[in-house]
Amino acid sequence: MKSFNFKSATNTKEAAKLVSGRATFLAGGMSLLPAIKLRLAAYSDLINIKKIKGLSGIKVSSKSIKIGATTTHAEVAGSKEVGKSIPSLAVLAEGIGDPQVRNRGTIGGSIANNDPAADYPSACLALNATIHTSKRKIAADKFFKGMFDTDLKKGELIESIEFEVPEKSAYAKYPNPASRYAIVGVYVAKLKDNVRVSITGAGSCVFRSIEIEEALSSNFSPSAVDNVNISSKGLNSDIHASAEYRAHIIKVMTRKAVSSC
Amino acid sequence: MANLIGARIERKEDKKFLTGKGRYTADINLANQTYAYFVRSPHARAKITKLDHSKAMKAPGVIDIFTGDCVVKDKIGGLICGWKIVSQDGKDMKCPPHPVLAKDSVNFVGDHVAVVVAETLEQAKNAAELVNVSYKLQKAVTRTEEATKFENIHEGIDNNLSFDFLLGDKGKTEEAFSKADKIVKLDLVNNRLIPNAMEPRAAIGDYNTSSDELTLYTASQNPHLDRLIMSAFNAVHPEHKFRIVAPDVGGGFGSKINVYAEDVVVAYASKKIGRPVKWVAERSESFMSDNHGRDHVTHAELAMTNDGKITGLKVDTIANLGAYSLVLAAVTPTYLYAPLVLGIYDIPVACCTVKGVYTNTAPTDAYRGAGRPEATYVIERIVTQAAKEMGMDQAEFRKKNFIKKFPHQQCLVHNIDSGDYDAHLDKAIELADYKNFENRRSQSAKKGKLRGIGFSTYFEACGVAPSAVVMSIGAGVGLWESAEIRFNPTGNVSVFTGTHSHGQSHETTFAQIVGDKLGVAIENIDIVHGDTDKGPFGMGTYGSRSLTVGGTAIVKACDKIIAKGKKVAAKMLEGKPEDIDFKGGEFILKNSNKKKTIGEIAFACYLPGTFGDVKSPLPEGVEPGLIETSFFDPSNFSFPSGTHICEVEVDEETGETKLVKYTVVDDFGTVINPLVVEGQVHGGVAQGVGQALYENAHYDESGQLTSASYMDYTMPRADNFPQITLDYTCTPATSNPIGAKGCGEAGTIAAPAAVMNAVIDAVGSDVSMPATAEKVWKVLKKNGSKKAAA
Ligand SMILES: Cc1cc2nc3c(=O)[nH]c(=O)nc-3n(C[C@H](O)[C@H](O)[C@H](O)COP(=O)(O)OP(=O)(O)OC[C@H]3O[C@@H](n4cnc5c(N)ncnc54)[C@H](O)[C@@H]3O)c2cc1C
């Protein structure tokens, strides 16, 4: 690990000021610190955002749930309100990593990082989320741009993520046997106006499957995907799963998700 | 005194290890210590055309940088193969030079090129980035079956063939096959594994410029052997001025047998700079540079009569040695493998060939089971296949071919002293509820799961012996063991063993033996190991040898203590030595109520005279002190055996395999502490299941290790396992007075075959290890499964 300065911000303005030059935000550190230790990244300053008041916590209304950026996975998993209005989101959070990771890692860090195999990005897309930042509001559809790449500008801080409460929803994750990130994760949500289906782990970035959304829109049942042709083109291939296998697992996980909705 | 042998005593080690108080090499910090960081090859095969470290030398905190040129100049010897194999044509195996720092070429990703020594680890790493090595890349070979067809990767080693080994009678075997009613054939791959000890390797060299003494702290399974090799072959320092300490060691599994380049280099560097030099492997270095295990490609054939009697076995194996030949690299796939392919069956003739090949991968060596898991996989897979092709029940087929009478001289090497194979098979069948398996299969089918059952009736040979024989077939050392029992004047006991405990619980098991033998309370017995300055020379721990060989040396030393004690007691009790009985810690004069405790005798040995109340004159000719040493060289291996029965459920949609039932019945002869033995079996089974379902060291075409972290190398985890049902049968070993057989590797030896036989039973055709979900899914799809295709 190359040495760096550690600074804590107590409000968002201070955070914005501190994050100049070769500095970056530090939330739970579950993705950032390993990258620094492995010398894949180096920074002059890490700006701790966990001390910023109001950046953590869960606010529920009838239409949406708003989760503060520094809310940990464990807090989301254990939240009664989340469990009641979007149970699939609590299930997703409970399935991230191990207890240590869930106690440190944050929702803001997860989506800012946008690991192609991370779980939360799929929830954002399927639940038509809005990302509230220090500068603006970004629709989830516009936020996830590519592998480890988002629409965030340098120094822009995620403050909260607002999820639409669906009629029903479910997340089915097929974990990588080694890392237990998603080889394929399918998030299915039946919203007031439409059905949204997002897929993580399978491609270079989380994406929506229009074919599956169409199939489920006309028939919201597991068998609806039977005749959907999922192309393996462009899907990831690695030592754990070929693109062809991932395409197959997308269907299996979609059926599983729909049947547990 | 309660009987300690056979008692379920909680481990003496638990307190320190479970409370995080273990003291590992990385925990040791010496005054004025410096830090080493290794520059490693990023390429699988290349010529080093230039190495420029001038910039790095000027980086902050750098003390010195050592390269291949330095070690050549200072005449530091290369790493050795400790047991050399002779090929069928009578020629010695070929070993390439293996310098501790590469000079001209690198041969695998992670090969050690240079070392930076700096004031802090951070500075060493920063400077290492500035060491400029120019490489001329060459094409690399990684796959076992391609090695002999590839260009020579080492000068003078044609076809990359180190040896072409043969065991058995080829002619007679061919004859049996020509007469066979039926021949079963099988092609197998034994996947490459990475040992993954919980504690990464670590080493600290500490040269004392005043006394000229060199101390090396290192995570090793065999400190005495390390010292011998490092003084005799690497020429690091003379043995009498060299101390090696292997303190608490967090698991070895064979990966800490070798003297590694890092051990030699930190010792050497410490001498060069006159300060302690510390190196602790990062996990990614462990993945790249610890010795790997297994990696065989095998073709096997079994000859049978029409009624299912085995008449012959032929096995041809290619074993991947990796880039160089390590200490036990050659013996592992030959003498530790070939004799074992017979399993526990009465097979009249057999032959086994093994080609050892070099590739551009991390060197392989002993990994838990070392050769025996590979052999067991061959015989237990082909026997299962044979039963199936014969239409016979797999348990019946096995029984029909089991060895029934002991001692039994096998047709290859081993003379098995004892066993009762029907007994453990019968017991396992009962415990596993084999007769109701088909009901369970239908139950699973109702849930949409394919259920399968697999057997593995294994045996293994542990405690390699006797020394004279192993040396006649190439071993560089004998495989005896030492023990010293040191009674202290106050009556407590220090026991020095040449074995080393790195998870085996010797501190408990050995104390139980000594406690029983000498009648001393277990808390008054200290088992000392892991320091060449403390006990006598010993061979260390591997190959499930510690109890049968090291434990026996302890028993023999205890016997000497008792013999001397009788002489001293006779004088004190005014009788003859032959009239003294020793029982429960007391020396008793026959037909009298006169006795002395062993503590009193020890005291007398240290205070040989009369002084006030103390009246303890020693008999004439008896030396003061109560310390006895014994060296034990066993007459034979020990041969544990047992039955594993595994049941799996395969998800037809995803191909995922889940272990649902696992039964083990072992015959380990006399069991000293069942709690410890069960821990060994649980861990062993977990590693065997790991090989069958999850673990795989994967190199890509260019020779990059693509499974180089826990993100990609799948370790078995607790939630992958059902409760394991364990039980024992017992036929005591005759080759040691304890009657014990080794138990440390049995789980790993038997499990892969049991699991794979179950997977294959579930899916209906061959699957290779590891049976990952995608592999199984592809097989199911090919077999026409609708669910797999949907
Ligand atoms: C062993 C292990 C297992 C894991 N398993 C899973 C898994 O199964 N599924 C899964 O989804 N993830 C998994 N993760 C990742 C985990 O979810 C991380 O917590 C998450 O990716 C990052 O959150 P963090 O708070 O730790 O962010 P950090 O590591 O602190 O930061 C990550 C990145 O986000 C930036 N950042 C953080 N907060 C903000 C913000 N509010 N605004 C703008 N930028 C910000 C940082 O600057 C940094 O670039 C695992 C991690 C580990 C170590």
Coordinates of N, CA, C and O and ligand atoms in Angstrom, one line a residue, chain A residues 24-34 43 46-47 49-50 55 69-71 73 92 95-98 101-102 104-115 117-121 152 155-160 171 173 179-182, chain B residues 711, ligand 1:
Chain A
T24 N -9.6 11.0 -3.3 CA -10.8 10.4 -3.6 C -11.6 10.1 -2.3 O -11.1 10.2 -1.2
F25 N -12.9 9.8 -2.5 CA -13.7 9.5 -1.3 C -13.5 8.1 -0.8 O -13.3 7.1 -1.6
L26 N -13.5 7.9 0.5 CA -13.5 6.6 1.1 C -14.7 6.4 1.9 O -15.1 7.2 2.8
A27 N -15.5 5.3 1.6 CA -16.7 5.0 2.3 C -16.3 3.8 3.2 O -15.6 3.9 4.2
G28 N -16.8 2.6 2.9 CA -16.5 1.4 3.7 C -15.1 0.9 3.4 O -14.5 0.1 4.2
G29 N -14.5 1.3 2.3 CA -13.2 0.8 2.0 C -13.1 -0.6 1.5 O -12.0 -1.1 1.2
M30 N -14.2 -1.3 1.3 CA -14.2 -2.7 1.0 C -13.7 -2.9 -0.5 O -13.2 -4.0 -0.8
S31 N -13.8 -2.0 -1.3 CA -13.3 -2.1 -2.7 C -12.1 -1.3 -2.9 O -11.1 -1.7 -3.6
L32 N -12.1 -0.1 -2.3 CA -11.0 0.9 -2.5 C -9.7 0.4 -1.9 O -8.6 0.4 -2.5
L33 N -9.8 0.0 -0.6 CA -8.5 -0.4 0.1 C -7.8 -1.6 -0.6 O -6.6 -1.6 -0.7
P34 N -8.6 -2.7 -0.9 CA -7.9 -3.8 -1.6 C -7.2 -3.3 -2.9 O -6.1 -3.7 -3.2
Y43 N -3.5 7.0 -4.3 CA -4.1 8.4 -4.1 C -3.2 9.1 -3.1 O -2.6 8.5 -2.2
L46 N -7.2 10.2 1.0 CA -8.5 9.6 1.1 C -9.4 10.4 2.0 O -9.0 10.7 3.1
I47 N -10.6 10.7 1.5 CA -11.5 11.6 2.2 C -12.6 10.7 2.8 O -13.5 10.2 2.1
I49 N -15.9 9.7 4.2 CA -17.2 10.4 4.2 C -18.2 9.8 5.2 O -19.4 10.2 5.3
K50 N -17.7 8.8 6.0 CA -18.6 8.2 6.9 C -19.0 9.0 8.1 O -19.9 8.8 8.8
L55 N -25.8 11.5 5.8 CA -25.4 10.7 4.6 C -25.9 9.2 4.7 O -25.8 8.5 3.7
A69 N -26.2 7.3 1.2 CA -25.0 6.7 0.5 C -24.2 5.9 1.4 O -23.6 4.8 1.0
T70 N -24.0 6.3 2.7 CA -23.1 5.6 3.6 C -23.8 4.5 4.4 O -23.2 4.0 5.3
T71 N -25.0 4.2 4.0 CA -25.8 3.1 4.7 C -25.1 1.8 4.4 O -24.8 1.5 3.2
H73 N -24.5 -2.3 4.0 CA -25.3 -3.4 3.5 C -26.0 -4.1 4.6 O -27.2 -4.5 4.5
L92 N -31.2 -8.9 -1.3 CA -29.9 -8.6 -2.1 C -28.8 -8.2 -1.1 O -27.7 -8.7 -1.2
G95 N -27.2 -10.8 0.8 CA -26.4 -11.8 0.0 C -25.0 -11.2 -0.4 O -24.3 -11.9 -1.2
I96 N -24.7 -10.0 0.0 CA -23.4 -9.4 -0.4 C -22.3 -9.9 0.5 O -22.4 -9.8 1.7
G97 N -21.3 -10.5 -0.1 CA -20.0 -10.8 0.7 C -20.3 -11.6 2.0 O -21.2 -12.4 2.0
D98 N -19.6 -11.2 3.0 CA -19.7 -11.9 4.3 C -20.0 -10.8 5.3 O -20.1 -9.6 5.0
V101 N -17.8 -7.6 5.4 CA -18.1 -6.8 4.3 C -19.4 -6.0 4.4 O -19.5 -4.8 4.1
R102 N -20.4 -6.7 4.9 CA -21.7 -6.1 5.0 C -21.7 -5.1 6.1 O -22.5 -4.1 6.1
R104 N -19.2 -3.1 6.8 CA -18.4 -2.0 6.4 C -18.9 -1.3 5.1 O -18.9 -0.1 4.9
G105 N -19.2 -2.2 4.1 CA -19.4 -1.7 2.8 C -20.7 -0.9 2.7 O -21.7 -1.2 3.5
T106 N -20.8 0.0 1.8 CA -21.9 0.9 1.7 C -22.6 0.9 0.3 O -21.9 0.5 -0.7
I107 N -23.8 1.3 0.3 CA -24.6 1.2 -1.0 C -24.0 2.3 -1.9 O -23.8 2.0 -3.1
G108 N -23.6 3.4 -1.4 CA -23.0 4.5 -2.3 C -21.7 4.0 -2.9 O -21.4 4.1 -4.1
G109 N -20.9 3.3 -2.0 CA -19.6 2.8 -2.5 C -19.8 1.7 -3.6 O -19.1 1.7 -4.6
S110 N -20.8 0.9 -3.4 CA -21.0 -0.1 -4.3 C -21.4 0.4 -5.7 O -20.9 -0.1 -6.7
I111 N -22.3 1.4 -5.7 CA -22.7 1.8 -7.0 C -21.7 2.7 -7.7 O -21.6 2.8 -8.9
A112 N -21.0 3.5 -6.8 CA -19.9 4.4 -7.4 C -18.9 3.5 -8.0 O -18.3 3.8 -9.1
N113 N -18.6 2.4 -7.4 CA -17.6 1.5 -7.9 C -18.0 0.8 -9.2 O -17.2 0.5 -10.1
N114 N -19.3 0.4 -9.2 CA -19.9 -0.2 -10.4 C -19.1 -1.4 -10.9 O -18.8 -1.5 -12.1
D115 N -18.8 -2.3 -10.0 CA -18.2 -3.6 -10.4 C -19.2 -4.3 -11.3 O -20.4 -4.4 -10.9
A117 N -19.9 -7.2 -11.5 CA -20.5 -8.4 -10.8 C -21.2 -8.0 -9.5 O -21.6 -8.9 -8.8
A118 N -21.3 -6.7 -9.3 CA -21.9 -6.3 -8.0 C -23.4 -6.4 -8.0 O -24.0 -6.4 -9.1
D119 N -24.0 -6.5 -6.9 CA -25.4 -6.7 -6.8 C -26.3 -5.4 -6.9 O -27.3 -5.4 -7.6
Y120 N -25.9 -4.4 -6.1 CA -26.8 -3.2 -6.1 C -27.1 -2.6 -7.4 O -28.2 -2.1 -7.6
P121 N -26.1 -2.5 -8.3 CA -26.5 -1.8 -9.6 C -27.7 -2.4 -10.2 O -28.5 -1.7 -10.8
L152 N -20.7 9.7 -12.8 CA -20.2 10.6 -11.8 C -19.1 11.4 -12.3 O -18.2 10.9 -13.0
G155 N -15.1 14.3 -8.1 CA -15.5 15.1 -6.9 C -17.0 15.1 -6.6 O -17.4 15.7 -5.7
E156 N -17.8 14.5 -7.5 CA -19.2 14.4 -7.3 C -19.5 13.3 -6.3 O -19.1 12.2 -6.4
L157 N -20.3 13.7 -5.2 CA -20.6 12.8 -4.1 C -22.0 12.2 -4.2 O -23.0 13.0 -4.4
I158 N -22.1 10.9 -4.2 CA -23.5 10.4 -4.1 C -24.0 10.6 -2.7 O -23.3 10.3 -1.7
E159 N -25.2 11.2 -2.6 CA -25.8 11.4 -1.3 C -26.8 10.4 -0.9 O -26.9 10.0 0.2
S160 N -27.6 10.0 -1.9 CA -28.6 8.9 -1.6 C -29.1 8.3 -2.9 O -28.9 8.8 -4.0
Y171 N -34.9 -10.8 -6.5 CA -33.5 -10.9 -7.0 C -33.0 -12.3 -6.9 O -33.1 -12.9 -5.8
K173 N -29.6 -14.6 -7.5 CA -28.2 -14.5 -7.7 C -27.6 -15.9 -7.9 O -27.8 -16.7 -7.0
S179 N -15.5 -16.3 -5.5 CA -15.7 -14.9 -4.9 C -17.0 -14.7 -4.3 O -17.2 -13.8 -3.4
R180 N -18.0 -15.4 -4.8 CA -19.4 -15.3 -4.4 C -20.0 -13.9 -4.8 O -21.1 -13.5 -4.3
Y181 N -19.4 -13.2 -5.7 CA -20.0 -12.1 -6.4 C -21.0 -12.8 -7.4 O -21.0 -14.1 -7.5
A182 N -21.7 -12.1 -8.2 CA -22.6 -12.7 -9.1 C -21.9 -13.2 -10.4 O -21.2 -12.4 -11.0
Chain B
M711 N -10.5 -14.7 -5.4 CA -11.6 -14.3 -6.3 C -11.8 -15.3 -7.3 O -12.9 -15.4 -7.9
Ligands
LIG1 C1 -14.7 -10.2 0.4 C2 -15.6 -9.3 -0.4 C3 -16.8 -9.8 -0.9 C4 -17.6 -9.0 -1.6 N1 -18.8 -9.5 -2.1 C5 -19.6 -8.8 -2.8 C6 -20.8 -9.3 -3.4 O1 -21.1 -10.5 -3.3 N2 -21.6 -8.4 -4.1 C7 -21.3 -7.1 -4.2 O2 -22.1 -6.4 -4.8 N3 -20.2 -6.6 -3.7 C8 -19.4 -7.4 -3.0 N4 -18.3 -6.8 -2.4 C9 -18.0 -5.3 -2.6 C10 -18.7 -4.6 -1.5 O3 -20.1 -4.6 -1.7 C11 -18.2 -3.2 -1.3 O4 -18.6 -2.8 -0.1 C12 -18.7 -2.1 -2.3 O5 -18.4 -2.5 -3.6 C13 -18.0 -0.8 -2.0 O6 -18.5 -0.1 -0.9 P1 -17.6 0.7 0.1 O7 -18.5 1.5 1.0 O8 -16.7 -0.3 0.8 O9 -16.8 1.6 -0.9 P2 -15.2 2.0 -0.9 O10 -14.4 0.8 -1.1 O11 -14.9 2.9 0.2 O12 -15.2 2.9 -2.2 C14 -15.4 2.3 -3.5 C15 -15.4 3.4 -4.6 O13 -16.5 4.2 -4.5 C16 -16.2 5.6 -4.2 N5 -17.2 6.1 -3.3 C17 -17.6 5.6 -2.2 N6 -18.7 6.2 -1.7 C18 -19.0 7.2 -2.6 C19 -20.0 8.2 -2.6 N7 -20.9 8.4 -1.6 N8 -20.0 9.0 -3.7 C20 -19.1 8.9 -4.7 N9 -18.1 8.0 -4.7 C21 -18.1 7.1 -3.6 C22 -14.8 5.5 -3.7 O14 -14.1 6.7 -3.9 C23 -14.2 4.4 -4.4 O15 -13.8 4.7 -5.7 C24 -17.4 -7.6 -1.7 C25 -16.2 -7.1 -1.2 C26 -15.3 -7.9 -0.5 C27 -14.1 -7.3 0.1

